XYZ file of C-alpha atoms in Angstrom:
747
model
C -26.421 118.299 7.473
C -28.097 119.582 10.603
C -27.054 117.788 13.757
C -24.421 115.652 12.071
C -20.829 115.924 13.228
C -18.088 115.834 10.627
C -14.442 114.836 10.715
C -11.788 117.075 9.211
C -9.679 115.049 6.807
C -7.976 115.107 3.457
C -10.031 114.704 0.300
C -11.231 111.181 -0.507
C -9.243 111.135 -3.751
C -5.724 112.570 -4.014
C -2.123 111.787 -4.967
C 0.648 111.040 -2.502
C 4.273 112.137 -2.683
C 5.153 109.098 -4.819
C 2.519 109.929 -7.387
C 0.199 107.106 -6.361
C -3.516 107.773 -6.484
C -4.940 107.508 -2.953
C -8.571 106.658 -2.250
C -10.058 106.952 1.227
C -12.716 104.302 1.714
C -14.346 101.825 4.069
C -13.644 98.086 4.050
C -17.231 96.867 4.311
C -17.599 94.361 1.499
C -16.057 91.042 0.634
C -13.493 89.893 1.450
C -13.224 90.495 5.153
C -15.187 91.070 8.309
C -18.201 93.165 9.281
C -16.841 96.274 10.838
C -15.808 98.555 7.957
C -12.432 100.001 8.882
C -11.233 103.216 7.311
C -8.564 102.369 4.737
C -6.354 104.091 2.182
C -6.022 102.359 -1.174
C -2.995 103.211 -3.322
C -3.186 102.724 -7.101
C -0.494 103.363 -9.731
C -0.873 105.166 -13.056
C -2.047 101.940 -14.670
C -4.979 101.791 -12.277
C -3.597 98.834 -10.324
C -3.954 98.533 -6.571
C -0.447 98.337 -5.124
C -0.874 98.677 -1.361
C -3.365 99.188 1.451
C -2.926 101.187 4.641
C -5.132 102.125 7.555
C -6.585 105.631 7.453
C -5.125 107.519 10.445
C -7.736 110.265 10.041
C -10.656 107.893 10.471
C -11.781 107.948 14.130
C -13.081 104.376 13.874
C -9.780 102.508 13.598
C -7.273 105.393 13.644
C -5.042 103.841 11.000
C -4.893 100.349 12.497
C -5.605 97.362 10.248
C -5.470 93.592 10.464
C -3.619 91.443 7.965
C -6.818 90.568 6.092
C -7.105 94.171 4.921
C -3.396 94.455 4.214
C -3.588 91.379 1.961
C -6.325 92.924 -0.212
C -4.174 93.193 -3.390
C -3.668 89.417 -3.245
C -7.435 89.037 -3.353
C -8.129 91.640 -6.022
C -5.622 90.122 -8.471
C -5.834 86.522 -7.351
C -5.529 84.109 -10.290
C -8.520 82.148 -8.917
C -10.756 85.220 -9.043
C -13.856 84.953 -11.245
C -14.050 88.148 -13.290
C -16.706 87.424 -15.905
C -20.196 85.890 -15.735
C -20.272 82.125 -16.191
C -23.070 79.795 -17.250
C -23.355 76.016 -17.164
C -25.832 73.399 -18.297
C -27.906 72.136 -15.377
C -27.035 68.542 -16.279
C -23.366 69.326 -15.624
C -23.711 70.787 -12.134
C -20.770 69.782 -9.996
C -18.452 69.779 -13.013
C -15.975 72.433 -14.058
C -17.900 72.880 -17.304
C -18.441 76.632 -17.342
C -18.761 78.923 -20.346
C -18.206 82.653 -20.280
C -21.158 84.950 -20.906
C -21.732 88.674 -21.142
C -23.645 90.442 -18.400
C -26.529 91.039 -20.789
C -26.672 87.332 -21.629
C -26.504 86.309 -17.979
C -29.170 88.772 -16.850
C -31.447 87.812 -19.752
C -31.085 84.141 -18.829
C -31.797 84.755 -15.155
C -34.801 86.927 -15.975
C -36.185 84.321 -18.354
C -35.742 81.371 -15.983
C -36.864 83.146 -12.801
C -39.909 84.591 -14.567
C -40.867 81.171 -15.911
C -40.608 79.660 -12.419
C -42.619 82.554 -10.959
C -45.412 82.178 -13.509
C -45.638 78.420 -13.058
C -45.000 77.924 -9.337
C -45.151 81.373 -7.742
C -42.458 83.859 -6.764
C -42.311 82.274 -3.298
C -40.773 79.130 -4.838
C -37.455 81.008 -5.177
C -35.570 81.697 -1.907
C -33.005 84.505 -1.786
C -30.084 83.544 0.452
C -27.291 85.708 1.816
C -24.095 84.830 3.612
C -22.297 86.909 6.205
C -23.712 90.377 6.749
C -21.590 93.293 5.594
C -23.606 95.297 3.069
C -25.514 92.476 1.369
C -28.753 92.472 3.364
C -30.271 95.735 2.034
C -29.837 94.753 -1.588
C -30.838 91.096 -1.448
C -33.896 91.798 0.700
C -35.178 94.413 -1.712
C -34.466 92.089 -4.627
C -36.408 89.234 -3.022
C -39.370 91.349 -1.977
C -39.593 93.253 -5.262
C -39.572 89.928 -7.112
C -42.433 88.790 -4.902
C -40.671 86.230 -2.741
C -41.002 86.462 1.054
C -38.329 83.785 1.455
C -35.232 85.787 2.267
C -32.876 84.010 4.649
C -29.406 83.412 6.012
C -28.956 79.685 5.549
C -27.858 78.446 8.945
C -29.852 76.218 11.242
C -31.738 78.368 13.726
C -30.555 81.529 11.917
C -27.844 81.137 14.545
C -25.674 84.119 13.665
C -26.351 87.613 15.001
C -30.136 87.402 14.615
C -30.752 85.600 17.944
C -29.011 88.419 19.794
C -30.902 91.029 17.768
C -34.175 89.186 18.382
C -33.398 88.814 22.068
C -32.710 92.506 22.510
C -35.799 93.518 20.528
C -38.004 91.148 22.505
C -36.949 92.495 25.892
C -35.977 96.132 25.292
C -37.368 97.114 21.881
C -33.914 97.994 20.546
C -30.529 96.549 19.744
C -27.689 97.542 22.078
C -23.933 97.894 21.847
C -21.235 98.795 24.326
C -20.213 102.433 24.667
C -16.593 102.700 23.581
C -17.028 106.356 22.475
C -17.521 105.175 18.873
C -20.486 107.545 18.460
C -18.275 110.632 18.841
C -15.838 111.900 16.190
C -13.447 113.042 18.928
C -13.719 109.586 20.511
C -11.994 109.191 23.883
C -11.465 112.940 24.234
C -15.197 113.654 24.229
C -16.027 115.221 27.616
C -19.332 113.325 27.905
C -17.690 109.906 27.701
C -16.022 107.861 30.416
C -14.503 104.402 30.019
C -16.474 101.452 31.397
C -15.287 100.151 34.729
C -15.707 96.607 33.425
C -16.035 95.056 30.004
C -17.676 91.647 30.083
C -16.490 89.739 26.998
C -18.853 86.815 26.523
C -18.398 84.232 23.778
C -16.353 86.572 21.628
C -12.730 87.342 20.795
C -13.115 90.875 19.425
C -9.415 91.409 18.763
C -9.666 88.862 15.946
C -13.105 89.412 14.433
C -16.444 90.824 15.436
C -19.701 92.369 14.251
C -21.928 95.093 15.738
C -19.660 97.816 14.385
C -17.099 97.017 17.062
C -13.377 97.399 16.372
C -11.365 94.961 18.467
C -8.505 97.235 19.417
C -10.934 99.434 21.310
C -10.544 96.780 23.993
C -6.904 97.726 24.368
C -7.776 101.423 24.249
C -10.185 101.223 27.182
C -7.917 98.867 29.134
C -5.245 101.548 28.915
C -7.824 103.962 30.312
C -8.569 101.753 33.299
C -11.262 99.327 32.170
C -11.041 95.834 33.658
C -12.190 92.624 32.030
C -14.459 89.712 32.808
C -14.027 87.115 30.062
C -16.327 84.138 29.540
C -14.577 81.745 27.172
C -13.576 78.054 27.170
C -10.199 79.085 25.754
C -7.443 81.214 27.239
C -7.410 84.047 24.713
C -5.147 87.092 24.918
C -7.986 88.991 26.590
C -8.780 86.137 28.981
C -5.119 86.093 30.060
C -5.370 89.773 30.970
C -8.796 89.594 32.597
C -9.481 90.191 36.272
C -11.928 87.299 36.018
C -11.667 84.507 33.445
C -14.630 82.139 33.569
C -13.574 79.035 31.637
C -17.019 77.815 30.746
C -18.110 74.405 29.463
C -19.394 75.121 25.935
C -23.171 75.326 25.711
C -23.842 76.307 29.328
C -23.943 80.098 29.010
C -27.517 80.485 30.278
C -26.723 78.542 33.457
C -23.744 80.795 34.174
C -25.742 83.983 33.592
C -28.592 82.777 35.804
C -26.124 81.785 38.508
C -24.552 85.251 38.414
C -27.984 86.898 38.521
C -28.855 84.824 41.579
C -25.732 86.072 43.372
C -26.494 89.686 42.437
C -30.138 89.449 43.535
C -29.566 87.579 46.808
C -26.773 89.939 47.836
C -28.801 93.024 46.871
C -26.184 94.251 44.398
C -28.601 95.253 41.617
C -29.607 98.871 40.936
C -32.858 98.967 42.901
C -33.855 102.419 41.649
C -33.365 101.551 37.994
C -35.169 98.240 38.421
C -38.103 99.934 40.156
C -38.451 102.693 37.554
C -37.479 101.020 34.319
C -37.710 97.209 34.548
C -40.692 94.875 34.321
C -40.782 91.364 35.773
C -37.872 91.543 38.200
C -39.462 89.176 40.710
C -40.080 86.586 38.000
C -36.465 86.875 36.824
C -35.242 86.490 40.396
C -37.339 83.344 40.796
C -35.934 81.880 37.570
C -32.366 82.625 38.698
C -33.007 81.143 42.144
C -33.214 77.729 40.472
C -29.475 78.109 39.715
C -27.672 78.755 42.988
C -23.971 79.165 42.479
C -23.146 75.582 43.470
C -25.497 74.243 40.810
C -24.235 76.728 38.223
C -20.701 75.615 39.036
C -21.550 71.947 38.566
C -23.144 72.658 35.190
C -20.547 75.071 33.794
C -17.345 73.516 35.235
C -16.449 76.944 36.685
C -15.504 76.996 40.394
C -18.281 78.559 42.481
C -15.978 81.140 44.051
C -15.022 82.443 40.602
C -18.670 82.883 39.626
C -19.379 84.773 42.848
C -16.317 87.002 42.497
C -17.142 87.911 38.897
C -20.787 88.642 39.732
C -19.826 90.902 42.634
C -17.181 92.743 40.632
C -19.598 93.360 37.759
C -22.560 94.484 39.843
C -20.575 96.863 42.069
C -18.513 98.471 39.306
C -20.906 101.351 38.635
C -20.522 101.107 34.863
C -20.039 98.222 32.480
C -20.540 97.017 28.941
C -21.256 93.598 27.514
C -19.261 92.611 24.441
C -20.869 89.359 23.321
C -20.509 87.258 20.234
C -21.581 84.399 18.052
C -21.119 81.785 20.766
C -24.356 83.030 22.327
C -26.235 82.522 19.044
C -24.825 79.103 18.245
C -26.430 77.266 21.119
C -29.803 75.591 20.651
C -31.725 77.669 23.189
C -29.930 80.863 22.296
C -32.809 83.262 23.016
C -33.136 82.433 26.725
C -29.339 82.486 26.965
C -29.217 85.955 25.396
C -32.066 87.074 27.658
C -30.218 85.902 30.765
C -26.915 87.458 29.719
C -28.646 90.719 28.818
C -30.323 90.848 32.212
C -26.883 91.132 33.816
C -26.448 94.665 32.525
C -30.143 95.530 32.709
C -30.652 94.888 36.444
C -27.416 96.743 37.201
C -28.696 99.844 35.405
C -25.818 99.873 32.904
C -28.062 101.530 30.378
C -27.803 104.721 28.321
C -25.026 106.104 30.521
C -21.397 106.833 29.619
C -19.369 103.635 29.635
C -22.500 101.471 29.590
C -24.799 99.926 26.975
C -26.326 102.243 24.370
C -28.769 102.027 21.475
C -26.737 102.850 18.356
C -28.152 105.457 15.986
C -28.218 103.985 12.473
C -29.044 105.335 9.019
C -30.275 101.938 7.865
C -30.529 98.992 10.258
C -29.558 96.275 7.815
C -30.940 93.496 10.014
C -34.377 94.792 8.991
C -33.672 94.846 5.281
C -34.431 97.534 2.713
C -37.884 97.768 1.144
C -40.299 96.301 3.678
C -43.052 98.372 2.132
C -42.901 95.932 -0.790
C -43.981 92.993 1.402
C -47.749 92.514 1.140
C -49.806 90.483 3.612
C -50.531 87.936 0.902
C -46.823 87.601 0.109
C -45.813 87.337 3.736
C -48.359 84.590 4.397
C -46.242 82.378 2.113
C -43.089 82.875 4.165
C -41.683 79.478 5.096
C -41.650 78.838 8.830
C -44.218 81.499 9.708
C -46.788 78.903 10.691
C -44.371 76.999 12.948
C -42.356 79.724 14.656
C -44.594 82.466 16.019
C -41.657 84.746 16.719
C -41.228 85.248 12.972
C -44.571 87.094 12.983
C -43.248 89.735 15.334
C -41.073 91.815 13.053
C -38.369 89.388 11.937
C -38.702 89.331 8.155
C -36.807 86.099 7.464
C -37.748 82.584 6.452
C -36.706 79.661 8.626
C -33.621 77.898 7.272
C -34.684 74.648 8.895
C -38.159 74.766 7.363
C -36.679 75.695 3.981
C -34.647 72.488 4.197
C -37.840 70.539 4.838
C -39.546 72.241 1.916
C -36.663 71.298 -0.364
C -36.924 67.660 0.741
C -40.687 67.190 1.047
C -42.337 69.853 -1.088
C -44.238 71.080 1.986
C -45.728 73.621 2.359
C -44.872 73.955 -1.325
C -42.106 73.052 -3.718
C -39.056 75.250 -4.249
C -37.712 75.542 -7.774
C -34.997 78.191 -7.920
C -32.542 80.092 -5.732
C -30.501 83.297 -5.607
C -27.384 82.742 -3.460
C -25.329 85.872 -2.751
C -22.015 85.834 -0.880
C -22.871 82.538 0.764
C -20.807 79.364 0.798
C -23.080 77.398 3.070
C -21.880 73.933 2.057
C -18.467 74.768 3.535
C -19.453 77.192 6.261
C -22.895 77.307 7.851
C -24.902 74.235 6.842
C -25.192 71.403 9.323
C -25.163 67.965 7.670
C -23.561 69.155 4.387
C -24.277 65.863 2.599
C -27.993 66.185 3.282
C -27.830 69.863 2.387
C -26.247 69.231 -0.994
C -28.782 66.537 -1.849
C -31.658 68.895 -1.042
C -30.417 72.011 -2.843
C -29.365 70.210 -6.005
C -33.064 69.458 -6.679
C -33.733 73.033 -7.718
C -34.435 73.805 -11.363
C -32.237 76.904 -11.567
C -29.701 78.476 -9.204
C -27.745 81.730 -9.382
C -24.609 82.370 -7.293
C -23.012 85.789 -6.754
C -19.508 85.691 -5.279
C -15.837 86.614 -5.655
C -14.429 83.108 -6.109
C -15.614 79.713 -7.208
C -16.572 77.973 -3.966
C -17.733 74.448 -3.172
C -21.307 75.765 -3.004
C -21.071 77.471 -6.380
C -19.360 74.521 -8.041
C -21.975 72.106 -6.737
C -25.151 74.106 -7.320
C -24.860 77.092 -9.656
C -26.215 77.346 -13.175
C -25.110 80.982 -13.430
C -22.186 82.570 -11.591
C -22.075 86.385 -11.340
C -18.716 87.930 -10.319
C -18.871 90.470 -7.492
C -16.492 93.292 -6.578
C -14.279 93.685 -3.573
C -14.609 96.958 -1.679
C -11.675 98.351 -3.682
C -13.747 98.158 -6.862
C -17.044 99.699 -5.876
C -19.010 102.606 -4.509
C -21.254 102.066 -1.529
C -22.135 103.145 1.992
C -21.292 101.874 5.465
C -24.488 101.908 7.524
C -26.213 99.640 10.030
C -24.796 96.802 12.139
C -24.285 99.003 15.169
C -22.696 101.805 13.109
C -22.945 105.316 14.484
C -21.681 107.018 11.378
C -22.437 107.550 7.714
C -19.446 106.489 5.666
C -18.867 105.898 1.987
C -17.166 103.075 0.151
C -15.231 104.665 -2.703
C -14.105 102.924 -5.853
C -10.344 102.864 -6.445
C -9.765 100.274 -9.209
C -11.589 98.031 -11.668
C -11.106 94.303 -12.246
C -12.515 92.469 -15.247
C -16.274 92.594 -15.524
C -16.937 92.361 -11.786
C -19.843 94.409 -10.445
C -20.839 95.560 -6.945
C -23.392 93.395 -5.156
C -25.722 96.374 -4.920
C -25.339 97.100 -8.643
C -26.148 93.495 -9.506
C -29.285 93.657 -7.379
C -30.253 96.994 -8.924
C -29.909 95.712 -12.477
C -31.810 92.493 -11.764
C -34.432 94.370 -9.764
C -35.102 96.808 -12.590
C -35.785 93.838 -14.867
C -38.087 92.092 -12.377
C -39.943 95.117 -10.973
C -38.795 98.507 -12.281
C -41.272 100.423 -10.086
C -39.506 99.092 -6.996
C -36.126 100.177 -8.339
C -36.710 103.723 -9.668
C -33.074 104.807 -9.515
C -31.001 105.355 -12.645
C -27.706 104.411 -11.039
C -26.184 102.852 -7.966
C -25.209 106.304 -6.731
C -28.823 107.512 -7.077
C -29.999 104.594 -4.945
C -27.366 105.305 -2.316
C -28.376 108.975 -2.267
C -31.978 107.923 -1.628
C -30.909 105.989 1.469
C -28.839 108.957 2.639
C -31.659 111.500 2.318
C -31.919 111.730 6.108
C -28.436 113.268 6.172
C -29.403 116.036 3.763
C -26.559 115.015 1.450
C -26.234 113.008 -1.723
C -23.842 110.094 -1.970
C -21.384 112.209 -3.945
C -21.539 114.974 -1.347
C -21.073 112.555 1.518
C -18.008 111.139 -0.225
C -16.320 114.493 0.300
C -17.076 114.781 4.010
C -17.552 111.247 5.353
C -17.490 109.974 7.986
C -20.482 111.938 9.225
C -21.476 111.136 12.799
C -25.138 110.909 13.701
C -26.512 112.963 16.608
C -26.234 111.201 19.947
C -27.033 111.860 23.588
C -27.207 109.706 26.708
C -30.301 108.942 28.770
C -32.653 108.795 25.821
C -35.123 106.536 27.618
C -35.764 109.399 30.033
C -36.354 111.866 27.175
C -38.774 109.950 24.963
C -36.122 109.334 22.305
C -36.255 105.520 22.185
C -39.956 105.196 21.353
C -41.695 106.203 18.117
C -44.582 107.711 20.142
C -42.212 110.066 21.952
C -43.098 108.706 25.388
C -40.424 108.102 27.986
C -39.171 104.573 28.461
C -38.302 101.756 26.122
C -39.947 100.589 22.914
C -41.770 97.653 24.513
C -45.395 96.980 25.359
C -44.817 98.005 28.970
C -42.451 100.858 28.164
C -39.853 99.162 30.342
C -37.027 96.690 29.918
C -38.933 93.431 30.099
C -37.139 90.909 32.251
C -40.420 88.981 31.875
C -41.021 89.399 28.151
C -44.550 90.152 26.973
C -43.145 89.675 23.477
C -42.070 86.076 24.168
C -45.284 85.392 26.058
C -47.372 86.501 23.062
C -45.312 84.175 20.861
C -46.010 81.219 23.130
C -42.492 81.122 24.533
C -41.198 81.124 28.087
C -41.157 84.814 29.097
C -38.209 84.441 31.495
C -34.753 83.016 30.727
C -33.948 79.381 31.367
C -31.159 76.884 30.791
C -31.516 73.667 28.843
C -28.676 71.167 28.900
C -27.393 70.308 25.401
C -29.022 67.151 24.040
C -25.673 65.368 24.252
C -23.238 66.323 26.977
C -21.294 64.944 29.941
C -24.397 65.511 32.086
C -27.296 64.653 29.775
C -25.703 61.605 28.093
C -22.908 60.354 30.377
C -22.778 56.970 28.645
C -22.184 58.695 25.321
C -19.491 60.837 26.939
C -17.580 57.615 27.682
C -17.495 56.769 23.955
C -16.966 60.360 22.835
C -14.962 61.961 25.660
C -14.554 65.492 24.270
C -16.908 68.466 24.146
C -16.318 69.952 20.702
C -16.816 73.656 20.111
C -16.415 75.184 16.650
C -16.175 78.501 14.887
C -13.586 80.486 16.839
C -11.985 83.150 14.637
C -8.326 83.440 13.752
C -6.184 86.244 12.383
C -5.920 84.846 8.865
C -9.360 83.738 7.682
C -12.893 85.086 7.850
C -15.390 82.224 7.862
C -14.780 80.319 4.581
C -12.963 83.208 2.847
C -9.237 83.810 2.184
C -8.227 80.195 1.554
C -6.537 81.160 -1.735
C -4.666 84.239 -0.408
C -0.935 83.361 -0.102
C 0.086 85.521 2.871
C -3.008 84.594 4.848
C -2.931 80.915 3.997
C 0.689 80.787 5.146
C -0.518 81.775 8.599
C -3.225 79.100 8.656
C -2.230 76.478 6.081
C -4.484 73.733 7.476
C -7.643 73.364 9.574
C -6.750 73.179 13.247
C -8.151 71.440 16.301
C -6.924 72.827 19.605
C -6.542 70.305 22.428
C -4.851 70.106 25.809
C -1.364 68.511 25.809
C -2.415 65.926 28.401
C -5.333 64.817 26.249
C -3.061 64.621 23.214
C -0.471 62.593 25.125
C -3.080 60.102 26.282
C -4.107 59.565 22.660
C -0.530 59.448 21.397
C -0.924 62.401 19.058
C 1.206 65.521 18.804
C 1.395 68.991 17.349
C 1.083 69.093 13.560
C -0.371 65.585 13.266
C -3.494 64.926 11.216
C -6.391 63.382 13.131
C -10.032 62.504 12.585
C -12.702 64.083 14.749
C -15.519 61.559 14.857
C -18.949 60.958 16.325
C -22.013 58.971 15.365
C -22.978 61.538 12.708
C -19.719 61.892 10.798
C -16.069 62.835 10.824
C -13.621 65.462 9.585
C -9.842 65.899 9.362
C -7.900 68.351 11.490
C -4.305 69.164 12.409
C -3.560 69.033 16.132
C -2.489 72.212 17.894
C -1.689 71.587 21.564
C -2.414 74.342 24.057
C -2.830 74.480 27.819
C -5.368 77.250 27.262
C -8.205 74.772 26.773
C -9.732 72.200 29.118
C -8.660 68.566 28.987
C -12.115 67.474 27.832
C -12.752 70.338 25.390
C -11.710 70.716 21.743
C -11.942 73.755 19.483
C -12.080 73.087 15.744
C -11.838 75.582 12.895
C -14.910 75.950 10.710
C -15.469 76.915 7.073
C -12.636 74.843 5.617
C -12.059 73.876 2.004
C -8.910 73.939 -0.139
C -9.081 75.734 -3.488
C -5.911 73.957 -4.643
C -7.687 70.589 -4.585
C -9.857 69.357 -7.487
C -13.173 71.188 -7.574
C -15.452 68.726 -9.327
C -18.071 67.050 -7.181
C -16.754 63.585 -7.998
C -13.350 64.738 -6.734
C -14.723 66.058 -3.444
C -15.543 69.729 -4.116
C -12.184 71.132 -3.021
C -11.972 68.667 -0.144
C -14.968 70.150 1.658
C -16.496 66.847 2.719
C -13.294 65.620 4.365
C -12.640 68.928 6.097
C -16.086 70.136 7.119
C -16.556 70.064 10.888
C -20.288 70.569 10.400
C -20.533 66.877 9.524
C -20.420 66.230 13.281
C -23.281 68.597 14.154
C -26.971 67.796 14.728
C -28.932 67.969 11.492
C -31.274 70.962 11.383
C -32.473 70.939 14.984
C -33.141 74.547 16.045
C -34.325 75.865 19.386
C -37.974 76.026 20.424
C -38.320 79.534 19.030
C -36.765 78.614 15.692
C -33.717 80.680 16.667
C -30.428 79.107 17.723
C -28.834 75.731 16.983
C -26.070 73.668 18.533
C -22.882 74.463 16.655
C -20.869 74.816 19.854
C -21.319 71.785 22.085
C -21.325 68.273 20.619
C -19.470 65.182 21.764
C -16.717 63.572 19.710
C -13.553 61.477 19.859
C -10.117 61.880 18.260
C -8.353 59.268 16.155
C -5.095 59.404 14.177
C -5.360 59.532 10.422
C -3.870 56.283 9.189
C -1.879 55.822 5.987
C -4.174 55.930 2.974
C -7.011 57.753 4.748
């Protein structure tokens, strides 16, 4: 394993002093978040998982775990868990009318029905849809492409989760970037090459609770203890915002205006890194002109942040010498998310916080899962059928996804062609990501045949599935932790078995071998994993013994020709520089410099509507107990978040005559949903934050009974219906207007 750095640790499988079998593994599968903490799983002699602990020998999380990992046994053995394949007559969709089937029967049925649809309508008439990232993307992309369908997607309007930030970075720098928290070194903070960032700018993210990009939230505390200061951009007073040197309490949906205002301060006061800009940036004058349209007074008026706070934060950031940006989903879930991401990214780019210790770095990855696995299977003829390619030019520039919004139109209109089947894997979009869930359900139920792969019966599965395939948790499977900003090769190691559940990757492998055996030449899951790991010089089984293995890393790679495939110095862009004026966007017919666009409804754009609906509603903030729409049936976690919450300022609540713990309706002209009031002075008087992803497994599941209450509880009923940004990326999940009304008796 030349060049790879290894961590000395105990064997992955051993017994502890109590005689329990201990398995070292990585938590990078359902249920739970993206980041893949090192965990120890303890099983008794009967092969039952009895407890979970953090792995103190894993440099990633150093033994620390959140309560979602600690509650894993309650997921593995949950009485609601589906542990055998289920089938149902299409005529009885929406009813709890399932029959058990063997895996062979289920796979035969899927093969027969998908093949019939393919022969009659074309493989492109079956979309393959994933939910939250983790390790699903490599397997579902290869399954879709080997079947012959170019229509792989994450079903969320504007693909407004992670991909806008990835697209924005690729379009301007040629790479994806993460903050340098020493995660690329096995000796972490003791590595002599690393220094802590002077400032961490946390933008639209609460990383202590949940995050992607391979970032572990408690690293924030680690670097704060080592002297790092914080700038936090958030409409809510989070724990990090409370401890920040600069808290910018932004009006939701105005991120681009704030970033441009800060850039204008930095440029006009000459605080940018002139040498770095001269040598390594393209289009600085054009960026400066775009930012000049947002002097700090204007930015203040738009964002509701006092001008002096914007100036102070901009000066502190630009003069710090080093800094990292830790951004999150809030950037993606605005309609014009790409220009917002471009503007925010420019804040570290013009300051030269690039490829230096304590700055932004390009993470080395074994497999960048955002790009899928098996692109060589996508032919030009296949790709020409990808839905949305004709409307959104950016999709032609390396982003191998179909447009969720155009897929919705195809379902409803049959244009550009009819869709007839679907493969839905770890996605519960009716409860979680779909705007206008009523419209969504009506469209997706038209399909002839739908397969769902998941851990639990969800509202989406109950409403739409003809076949349900039970997936494994990370305790029950072998796998690898790669991609998503990861700097290490790590294995997921099976500790226990539950029913007939299978790993997501195994399910894809078995189905893929039936559809297209040449594209799936491996005899086992472990063989396939070893193929992916060939670059390490080790097989999966060998890596199990030594993981985590850290990939080679050095700073200043743009000066050494290590960020471009041609070996030239610079960045992997057309100009070889960071493109503040993007040739990529220009070629796609988009504005090459960042801009701000006021949300379609807001206190400024629709003041008369703001009188009727006097709150700006933001959604989707994470909490300690749930991850998106998961964990609703886990006792210890549900006890911490028994009901969907709306946070509001005490003064606003008093004016409406509502109080803590009271049920209310959030309403606007599109719909309504129920929430429980939680009063906090950490939010503005005209801003609300509502939980997302809510449903209640204890309620009746049949469609006539409300699909586990999803249509009463779904905050997405208040959102604009499939209205993405100009690029096709981004949608407004974060800034709509609404009002609050008490739930009356009988409602």
